Coordinates of C-alpha atoms in Angstrom, one line a residue:
X1 CA 20.3 7.3 -21.5
X2 CA 20.0 6.4 -25.2
X3 CA 21.8 4.1 -27.7
X4 CA 24.3 6.8 -28.6
X5 CA 25.5 7.4 -25.1
X6 CA 29.3 6.6 -25.0
X7 CA 28.8 4.4 -22.0
X8 CA 26.8 2.0 -24.2
X9 CA 29.2 1.8 -27.1
X10 CA 31.1 -1.4 -27.8
X11 CA 34.9 -1.2 -28.3
X12 CA 34.7 -3.2 -31.5
X13 CA 31.7 -1.5 -32.9
X14 CA 31.1 2.2 -32.5
X15 CA 27.5 3.1 -31.9
X16 CA 26.5 -0.6 -31.3
X17 CA 24.4 -0.6 -28.2
X18 CA 25.3 -2.8 -25.2
X19 CA 22.6 -4.5 -23.1
X20 CA 24.2 -3.3 -19.9
X21 CA 25.6 0.0 -18.7
X22 CA 27.4 0.5 -15.4
X23 CA 25.5 2.7 -13.0
X24 CA 26.6 6.3 -12.9
X25 CA 26.3 7.4 -9.2
X26 CA 23.8 10.0 -8.4
X27 CA 24.6 12.7 -5.8
X28 CA 21.5 15.0 -5.5
X29 CA 22.2 18.4 -4.1
X30 CA 20.2 19.7 -1.2
X31 CA 17.5 22.2 -2.0
X32 CA 14.9 24.2 -0.1
X33 CA 11.5 25.1 -1.5
X34 CA 7.8 24.3 -1.5
X35 CA 8.1 20.8 -2.9
X36 CA 11.1 19.9 -0.8
X37 CA 9.2 20.9 2.3
X38 CA 6.2 18.9 1.1
X39 CA 8.5 15.9 0.6
X40 CA 9.8 16.4 4.2
X41 CA 6.2 16.4 5.5
X42 CA 5.2 13.3 3.5
X43 CA 8.3 11.4 4.5
X44 CA 7.8 12.2 8.2
X45 CA 4.1 11.2 8.1
X46 CA 4.9 7.9 6.3
X47 CA 7.7 6.9 8.6
X48 CA 5.7 7.8 11.7
X49 CA 2.7 5.8 10.5
X50 CA 4.9 2.8 9.6
X51 CA 7.0 2.7 12.8
X52 CA 4.3 3.9 15.2
X53 CA 1.1 2.1 14.1
X54 CA 2.0 -1.3 15.7
X55 CA 2.3 0.4 19.1
X56 CA -1.1 2.0 19.1
X57 CA -3.6 0.4 21.4
X58 CA -7.4 0.0 20.9
X59 CA -9.5 -1.5 23.6
X60 CA -11.7 -4.4 22.4
X61 CA -12.6 -6.0 25.7
X62 CA -11.1 -9.0 27.5
X63 CA -11.6 -11.4 24.6
X64 CA -9.7 -9.7 21.8
X65 CA -6.2 -8.2 21.3
X66 CA -5.8 -4.5 22.1
X67 CA -3.4 -3.7 19.3
X68 CA -5.0 -1.1 17.0
X69 CA -3.8 -2.6 13.7
X70 CA -3.0 -6.3 13.8
X71 CA -2.9 -9.1 11.2
X72 CA -3.5 -12.1 13.5
X73 CA -2.4 -15.0 11.4
X74 CA -2.7 -17.5 14.2
X75 CA -6.4 -16.8 14.8
X76 CA -7.1 -15.7 11.2
X77 CA -8.2 -12.2 12.0
X78 CA -7.4 -8.7 10.7
X79 CA -8.0 -5.9 13.2
X80 CA -8.0 -2.2 12.2
X81 CA -9.1 0.0 15.1
X82 CA -12.9 -0.7 15.4
X83 CA -13.0 -3.0 12.4
X84 CA -12.5 -6.8 12.6
X85 CA -12.2 -8.8 9.4
X86 CA -12.7 -12.6 9.5
X87 CA -11.4 -14.9 6.8
X88 CA -14.8 -15.3 5.1
X89 CA -14.9 -11.5 4.9
X90 CA -11.8 -11.1 2.8
X91 CA -13.8 -9.2 0.2
X92 CA -13.3 -6.2 2.5
X93 CA -9.5 -6.5 2.0
X94 CA -10.0 -7.0 -1.7
X95 CA -12.2 -3.9 -1.8
X96 CA -9.5 -1.8 -0.1
X97 CA -6.9 -3.1 -2.6
X98 CA -9.3 -2.2 -5.5
X99 CA -9.7 1.3 -4.0
X100 CA -6.0 1.7 -3.7
X101 CA -5.5 0.7 -7.3
X102 CA -8.2 3.0 -8.6
X103 CA -6.8 5.8 -6.3
X104 CA -3.4 5.4 -8.0
X105 CA -5.1 5.6 -11.4
X106 CA -6.9 8.8 -10.3
X107 CA -3.7 10.4 -8.9
X108 CA -1.7 9.5 -12.0
X109 CA -4.3 10.9 -14.3
X110 CA -4.4 14.2 -12.4
X111 CA -0.8 14.8 -11.3
X112 CA 1.3 12.2 -13.0
X113 CA 3.7 10.1 -10.9
X114 CA 3.0 11.9 -7.6
X115 CA 2.9 8.5 -5.8
X116 CA 6.4 7.8 -7.0
X117 CA 7.7 11.2 -6.1
X118 CA 6.3 11.4 -2.6
X119 CA 4.8 8.3 -1.0
X120 CA 6.3 5.2 -2.6
X121 CA 8.3 3.3 0.0
X122 CA 11.3 3.2 -2.3
X123 CA 11.2 7.0 -2.6
X124 CA 10.7 7.5 1.1
X125 CA 13.6 5.3 2.2
X126 CA 15.9 6.5 -0.6
X127 CA 15.2 10.1 0.5
X128 CA 16.0 9.1 4.1
X129 CA 19.3 7.5 3.1
X130 CA 20.2 10.5 1.0
X131 CA 19.9 12.7 4.0
X132 CA 22.2 10.3 5.8
X133 CA 24.7 10.8 3.0
X134 CA 24.6 14.5 3.4
X135 CA 25.0 14.2 7.2
X136 CA 28.1 12.0 6.9
X137 CA 29.7 13.0 3.6
X138 CA 28.4 16.5 3.0
X139 CA 26.4 17.9 0.1
X140 CA 26.7 17.0 -3.6
X141 CA 30.2 18.3 -4.3
X142 CA 31.7 16.8 -1.2
X143 CA 30.1 13.5 -1.9
X144 CA 31.5 13.5 -5.5
X145 CA 35.0 14.3 -4.2
X146 CA 34.8 11.6 -1.6
X147 CA 33.5 9.1 -4.2
X148 CA 36.4 9.8 -6.5
X149 CA 39.0 9.9 -3.8
X150 CA 41.3 6.9 -3.1
X151 CA 40.5 4.6 -0.2
X152 CA 42.2 6.2 2.8
X153 CA 41.5 5.7 6.5
X154 CA 39.2 8.7 6.6
X155 CA 37.2 7.5 3.6
X156 CA 36.9 4.0 5.1
X157 CA 35.8 5.5 8.4
X158 CA 33.1 7.6 6.7
X159 CA 31.8 4.7 4.7
X160 CA 31.6 2.4 7.7
X161 CA 29.8 5.1 9.7
X162 CA 27.3 5.7 6.9
X163 CA 26.7 2.0 6.1
X164 CA 26.2 1.4 9.9
X165 CA 23.4 4.0 9.9
X166 CA 22.0 2.4 6.7
X167 CA 22.0 -1.0 8.4
X168 CA 20.4 0.4 11.6
X169 CA 17.6 2.0 9.5
X170 CA 17.1 -1.2 7.5
X171 CA 17.0 -3.2 10.7
X172 CA 14.3 -0.9 12.2
X173 CA 12.4 -1.2 9.0
X174 CA 12.4 -5.0 9.0
X175 CA 11.8 -5.1 12.7
X176 CA 8.7 -2.9 12.5
X177 CA 7.1 -5.1 9.8
X178 CA 6.9 -8.2 12.1
X179 CA 5.0 -6.1 14.8
X180 CA 2.0 -5.9 12.5
X181 CA 1.6 -9.7 12.8
X182 CA 1.7 -10.1 16.6
X183 CA 1.3 -8.1 19.7
X184 CA 4.1 -5.6 19.4
X185 CA 5.3 -5.4 23.1
X186 CA 5.1 -9.1 23.5
X187 CA 6.9 -9.9 20.3
X188 CA 9.6 -7.2 21.0
X189 CA 10.4 -8.8 24.3
X190 CA 10.5 -12.3 22.8
X191 CA 12.6 -11.1 19.9
X192 CA 15.3 -9.5 22.1
X193 CA 15.4 -12.5 24.5
X194 CA 15.7 -15.0 21.7
X195 CA 12.3 -16.6 22.4
X196 CA 10.6 -15.5 19.2
X197 CA 9.7 -17.8 16.4
X198 CA 12.4 -18.4 13.8
X199 CA 10.2 -16.9 11.1
X200 CA 10.4 -13.6 12.9
X201 CA 14.2 -13.5 12.8
X202 CA 14.1 -14.7 9.2
X203 CA 11.6 -12.0 8.1
X204 CA 13.6 -9.3 9.8
X205 CA 16.8 -10.5 8.2
X206 CA 15.3 -10.6 4.7
X207 CA 13.7 -7.2 5.0
X208 CA 16.9 -5.7 6.5
X209 CA 18.9 -6.9 3.6
X210 CA 16.5 -5.7 0.9
X211 CA 16.0 -2.3 2.5
X212 CA 19.8 -1.9 2.9
X213 CA 20.5 -2.8 -0.7
X214 CA 17.5 -1.2 -2.5
X215 CA 17.4 2.0 -0.5
X216 CA 21.1 2.4 0.2
X217 CA 22.7 1.4 -3.1
X218 CA 20.3 0.6 -6.0
X219 CA 18.0 3.6 -5.4
X220 CA 17.0 5.1 -8.7
X221 CA 17.7 1.9 -10.5
X222 CA 14.7 0.4 -8.8
X223 CA 12.5 3.1 -10.2
X224 CA 13.9 3.1 -13.7
X225 CA 14.6 -0.6 -14.3
X226 CA 12.9 -2.8 -11.7
X227 CA 9.5 -1.3 -11.0
X228 CA 6.7 -1.9 -13.5
X229 CA 4.6 1.0 -12.3
X230 CA 6.3 3.8 -14.4
X231 CA 5.6 1.9 -17.6
X232 CA 2.0 1.4 -16.5
X233 CA 1.6 5.0 -15.6
X234 CA 3.0 6.1 -19.0
X235 CA 0.1 4.5 -20.7
X236 CA -2.4 6.3 -18.3
X237 CA -1.2 9.8 -18.9
X238 CA -3.0 12.1 -21.4
X239 CA -2.7 15.6 -22.7
X240 CA -4.6 16.9 -19.7
X241 CA -2.4 15.3 -17.0
X242 CA -0.2 17.6 -14.9
X243 CA 3.4 16.8 -15.6
X244 CA 6.7 18.5 -14.6
X245 CA 7.5 20.3 -17.8
X246 CA 10.5 22.3 -19.0
X247 CA 9.0 25.2 -21.0
X248 CA 11.5 25.2 -23.9
X249 CA 9.7 28.0 -25.8
X250 CA 10.7 30.2 -22.9
X251 CA 14.1 28.7 -21.9
X252 CA 15.7 28.2 -25.3
X253 CA 18.2 29.0 -26.5
X254 CA 20.2 28.5 -23.3
X255 CA 23.0 30.7 -22.2
X256 CA 24.7 32.0 -19.1
X257 CA 23.7 35.4 -17.6
X258 CA 26.9 36.9 -18.9
X259 CA 26.1 36.0 -22.5
X260 CA 22.3 36.4 -22.3
X261 CA 22.4 39.6 -24.3
X262 CA 25.5 39.2 -26.5
X263 CA 27.2 36.1 -27.9
X264 CA 29.9 35.4 -30.5
X265 CA 28.8 34.5 -33.9
X266 CA 31.5 32.2 -35.2
X267 CA 30.4 32.7 -38.8
X268 CA 31.3 36.4 -38.7
X269 CA 35.0 36.0 -37.9
X270 CA 34.6 36.7 -34.2
X271 CA 32.4 39.8 -34.6
X272 CA 29.8 40.3 -32.0
X273 CA 26.2 40.0 -32.8
X274 CA 23.4 41.0 -30.5
X275 CA 21.0 38.1 -29.8
X276 CA 18.7 37.6 -26.8
X277 CA 18.8 34.1 -25.2
X278 CA 16.1 32.3 -23.4
X279 CA 15.5 32.3 -19.6
X280 CA 17.5 29.0 -19.0
X281 CA 21.0 30.0 -18.0
X282 CA 22.2 26.4 -18.3
X283 CA 23.2 26.1 -14.7
X284 CA 22.2 22.4 -14.5
X285 CA 20.8 22.9 -11.0
X286 CA 17.6 21.1 -12.1
X287 CA 19.7 18.0 -12.8
X288 CA 21.9 18.4 -9.7
X289 CA 18.9 18.1 -7.3
X290 CA 17.1 15.3 -9.2
X291 CA 17.1 12.1 -7.1
X292 CA 17.3 10.0 -10.2
X293 CA 19.9 12.2 -12.0
X294 CA 17.9 13.0 -15.1
X295 CA 17.8 16.3 -17.0
X296 CA 14.2 17.4 -17.2
X297 CA 15.1 19.7 -20.1
X298 CA 15.3 16.6 -22.3
X299 CA 11.5 16.2 -21.9
X300 CA 9.3 13.6 -20.2
X301 CA 11.1 10.4 -19.4
X302 CA 10.7 7.3 -17.3
X303 CA 13.3 8.5 -14.8
X304 CA 11.2 11.4 -13.7
X305 CA 9.3 10.6 -10.5
X306 CA 7.5 14.0 -10.4
X307 CA 9.0 15.0 -7.1
X308 CA 9.2 18.7 -8.0
X309 CA 12.7 19.3 -6.6
X310 CA 13.8 20.6 -10.0
X311 CA 11.0 23.2 -9.8
X312 CA 12.4 24.4 -6.5
X313 CA 15.9 24.6 -7.9
X314 CA 14.8 26.4 -11.0
X315 CA 12.6 28.8 -9.2
X316 CA 15.5 29.7 -6.8
X317 CA 17.8 30.4 -9.8
X318 CA 15.1 32.5 -11.6
X319 CA 14.7 34.6 -8.4
X320 CA 18.4 35.2 -8.3
X321 CA 18.7 36.4 -11.9
X322 CA 15.5 38.4 -11.7
X323 CA 13.3 36.3 -14.0
X324 CA 9.8 35.0 -13.4
X325 CA 9.4 31.6 -11.8
X326 CA 7.8 28.6 -13.6
X327 CA 10.5 27.8 -16.3
X328 CA 10.1 24.3 -14.9
X329 CA 6.7 23.7 -13.5
X330 CA 3.6 21.4 -13.3
X331 CA 1.9 21.8 -16.7
X332 CA -0.3 19.8 -19.0
X333 CA 0.5 19.3 -22.6
X334 CA -2.5 21.3 -23.6
X335 CA -1.4 24.3 -21.4
X336 CA 2.1 24.0 -22.7
X337 CA 0.8 24.5 -26.3
X338 CA -1.3 27.4 -25.1
X339 CA 1.6 29.1 -23.3
X340 CA 3.8 28.7 -26.3
X341 CA 1.2 30.6 -28.3
X342 CA 0.9 33.3 -25.6
X343 CA -2.6 32.1 -24.6
X344 CA -3.7 31.8 -20.9
X345 CA -3.7 28.4 -19.1
X346 CA -6.9 26.5 -18.6
X347 CA -8.3 26.8 -15.0
X348 CA -6.8 24.2 -12.7
X349 CA -10.2 23.0 -11.5
X350 CA -11.3 22.5 -15.1
X351 CA -8.2 20.5 -15.8
X352 CA -8.8 18.2 -12.8
X353 CA -12.5 17.8 -13.1
X354 CA -12.8 16.2 -16.5
X355 CA -14.7 13.0 -17.6
X356 CA -11.8 10.6 -17.1
X357 CA -11.0 11.8 -13.5
X358 CA -14.7 12.0 -12.6
X359 CA -15.2 8.4 -13.8
X360 CA -12.2 7.2 -11.7
X361 CA -13.5 9.1 -8.7
X362 CA -17.0 7.8 -9.1
X363 CA -15.8 4.2 -9.3
X364 CA -13.5 4.8 -6.3
X365 CA -16.2 6.4 -4.3
X366 CA -18.7 3.7 -5.3
X367 CA -16.5 0.9 -4.1
X368 CA -15.9 2.8 -0.8
X369 CA -19.6 3.3 -0.2
X370 CA -20.3 -0.3 -1.0
X371 CA -17.7 -1.4 1.6
X372 CA -19.2 1.0 4.2
X373 CA -22.7 -0.4 3.5
X374 CA -21.5 -4.0 3.8
X375 CA -19.6 -3.1 7.0
X376 CA -22.6 -1.4 8.5
X377 CA -25.1 -4.1 7.7
X378 CA -23.1 -7.3 8.2
X379 CA -24.3 -9.7 10.7
X380 CA -22.1 -10.4 13.8
X381 CA -23.8 -13.7 14.3
X382 CA -23.6 -16.4 11.7
X383 CA -24.8 -20.0 11.4
X384 CA -23.8 -22.8 9.1
X385 CA -25.3 -26.3 9.0
X386 CA -23.8 -29.5 7.4
X387 CA -26.0 -32.6 7.3
X388 CA -24.5 -36.0 7.9
X389 CA -24.3 -38.0 4.6
X390 CA -23.4 -41.4 6.0
X391 CA -25.8 -42.5 7.4
X392 CA -28.4 -40.0 6.2
X393 CA -30.7 -41.0 9.0
X394 CA -31.1 -43.5 11.9
X395 CA -34.4 -45.2 12.7
X396 CA -34.8 -45.6 16.4
X397 CA -36.4 -48.7 18.1
X398 CA -39.5 -46.7 18.9
X399 CA -40.1 -45.8 15.3
X400 CA -38.8 -42.2 15.5
X401 CA -36.2 -41.0 13.0
X402 CA -33.0 -39.2 13.9
X403 CA -30.7 -37.1 11.6
X404 CA -27.3 -35.8 12.6
X405 CA -26.0 -32.3 11.8
X406 CA -22.8 -30.4 12.3
X407 CA -23.6 -26.8 13.4
X408 CA -21.2 -23.9 13.5
X409 CA -22.1 -20.7 15.3
X410 CA -19.8 -17.8 14.5
X411 CA -19.9 -15.1 17.2
X412 CA -17.9 -12.1 15.8
X413 CA -18.5 -9.9 18.8
X414 CA -15.7 -9.4 21.4
X415 CA -17.9 -10.8 24.2
X416 CA -19.8 -14.0 24.9
X417 CA -23.4 -14.0 23.7
X418 CA -26.4 -16.1 24.9
X419 CA -28.1 -17.8 22.0
X420 CA -31.1 -20.0 21.3
X421 CA -31.1 -22.7 18.6
X422 CA -34.3 -24.1 17.3
X423 CA -35.9 -25.6 14.2
X424 CA -39.0 -25.2 12.0
X425 CA -40.5 -27.1 9.1
X426 CA -41.6 -30.3 10.7
X427 CA -43.9 -30.2 13.8
X428 CA -42.8 -32.0 16.9
X429 CA -39.0 -32.0 16.1
X430 CA -36.8 -32.3 19.1
X431 CA -33.0 -31.5 19.2
X432 CA -30.1 -32.3 21.5
X433 CA -26.3 -32.4 21.4
X434 CA -23.6 -34.9 22.1
X435 CA -23.4 -33.5 25.7
X436 CA -27.1 -34.3 26.3
X437 CA -29.1 -37.5 26.7
X438 CA -31.7 -38.1 24.0
X439 CA -34.4 -38.2 26.7
X440 CA -33.6 -34.5 27.5
X441 CA -34.2 -33.4 23.9
X442 CA -36.4 -30.4 23.5
X443 CA -37.7 -28.0 20.8
X444 CA -34.9 -25.5 21.3
X445 CA -31.5 -25.2 23.0
X446 CA -30.1 -22.3 24.9
X447 CA -26.3 -21.9 25.2
X448 CA -23.4 -19.4 25.3
X449 CA -21.5 -18.6 22.1
X450 CA -17.9 -17.8 23.1
X451 CA -16.5 -14.4 22.2
X452 CA -14.8 -13.8 18.9
X453 CA -14.8 -17.5 17.9
X454 CA -16.7 -20.3 16.2
X455 CA -18.7 -22.7 18.3
X456 CA -18.9 -26.2 16.8
X457 CA -21.7 -28.5 17.8
X458 CA -22.9 -32.0 16.9
X459 CA -26.7 -31.7 16.9
X460 CA -29.3 -34.5 16.5
X461 CA -32.9 -33.9 15.4
X462 CA -35.6 -36.4 16.2
X463 CA -38.9 -36.4 14.5
X464 CA -42.0 -38.6 14.9
X465 CA -42.2 -41.9 13.0
X466 CA -44.7 -40.6 10.5
X467 CA -42.5 -37.7 9.3
X468 CA -41.5 -37.6 5.6
X469 CA -38.3 -36.3 4.0
X470 CA -38.5 -32.6 3.6
X471 CA -37.0 -29.2 4.4
X472 CA -36.0 -28.2 7.9
X473 CA -34.8 -24.8 8.9
X474 CA -32.4 -24.1 11.8
X475 CA -33.0 -20.8 13.5
X476 CA -30.4 -19.0 15.7
X477 CA -31.4 -16.0 17.9
X478 CA -29.2 -13.9 20.1
X479 CA -30.7 -13.3 23.6
X480 CA -28.9 -10.0 24.2
X481 CA -29.8 -6.4 23.4
X482 CA -28.5 -6.7 19.8
X483 CA -31.0 -9.5 19.0
X484 CA -29.0 -10.9 16.1
X485 CA -30.5 -13.8 14.1
X486 CA -29.6 -16.3 11.4
X487 CA -31.4 -19.1 9.6
X488 CA -30.2 -22.0 7.4
X489 CA -32.5 -24.3 5.5
X490 CA -31.5 -27.9 4.8
X491 CA -33.1 -31.4 4.4
X492 CA -34.3 -33.9 7.0
X493 CA -34.1 -37.4 5.6
X494 CA -36.5 -40.3 6.6
X495 CA -37.2 -43.8 5.3
X496 CA -40.4 -42.7 3.6
X497 CA -38.5 -40.1 1.6
X498 CA -35.8 -42.5 0.7
X499 CA -38.3 -45.1 -0.6
X500 CA -40.2 -42.7 -2.9

């Protein structure tokens, strides 16, 4: 839509652009073809993954939830099959987000807005709702007639039936989302019995409303006006990116099949003049099947989501009129220039494997390998030590010095682990906890670290009266077959050190 569109003209100033234009409804026609079948496949896979993932089970033992994918906000854990992410390991999530962003850059550079055309949630749910439209109202022509018809009992009944299905899909969408944050069977039972937390009902309500409105009514307006990604992608495309292209050098001038060989030349007083037209028969089928309602023959535009349905429609028409396919096709700007000159296209592999895409892929793969390395080498047993600051030390009646420490032992395994805690750095140091008498202090402590949690201890260290302020190292050793270990160095304070 441009500034000269009659819908944008002011009544008091012809040609003066308005800042708002009323939405023109889009009624895409159904089509069958390679890209339509691929969209069916992607939509089915996305919906199955979204609705089915919370119900998958993954056994982690008796001390961890058995939901395969779970964002456990209450216990601050993220579970994804065999992987468990703790809050201090959020860099794994950040790494995955970085990989997703770079992956989008890579896909956009190679095949344009393929994400928008196939896998974007707005596209998937809009496509689903459009199939509901065809099921209730019929195909494009029937939908247009019903839209323009007066409000009768039949139209009201159809609208109520369609909007009820819209609402059911939206409710299922919002309901599935909350199952990622709690055990799905448990939360489902609590939800339907009214025992769930109010935030669960609020979340479902908000997501139901947004899905109902964005997918059922706003549709292509979200892609064209609300989403920033098309504008970002436009800056990422280059002359080697595959775009859906109308090959005007082959299709122009346009004309129907009946006038493809002869047309009336108005300048010759109605005389006939032989003139061959292009392959485009001006049937507008490419525009009729477009989910955003654009005419791809006008060139690349922000409304094109690169779904390829116009290719299916055009190829079908070309087959019917006996002309070669590919009038509308995936094509780079460089190949378009070559084809216009009659030269062959560059090999597809050469188009895809160019410096820019290789750099994107290298960065993407590098981040992925780094995450895998960190995941494989991370310790499942961690130790942190915080020294008391007030008082820094206590001098006992016998002359010995005692320092207090807060110890945290993080066991990230899904089972309890026997551990041994000791010190080094000052000979003769003895340790004990709040649960022990100082007379039972010893050089090391043996205890059980609970599964999948952090054990917090108050530990006291006693050293002989002649000790000086200096470093002390706490050592943690797992006493099971994995033999994990951790060590933290800190300071042991004494009066001698304080006076120096």
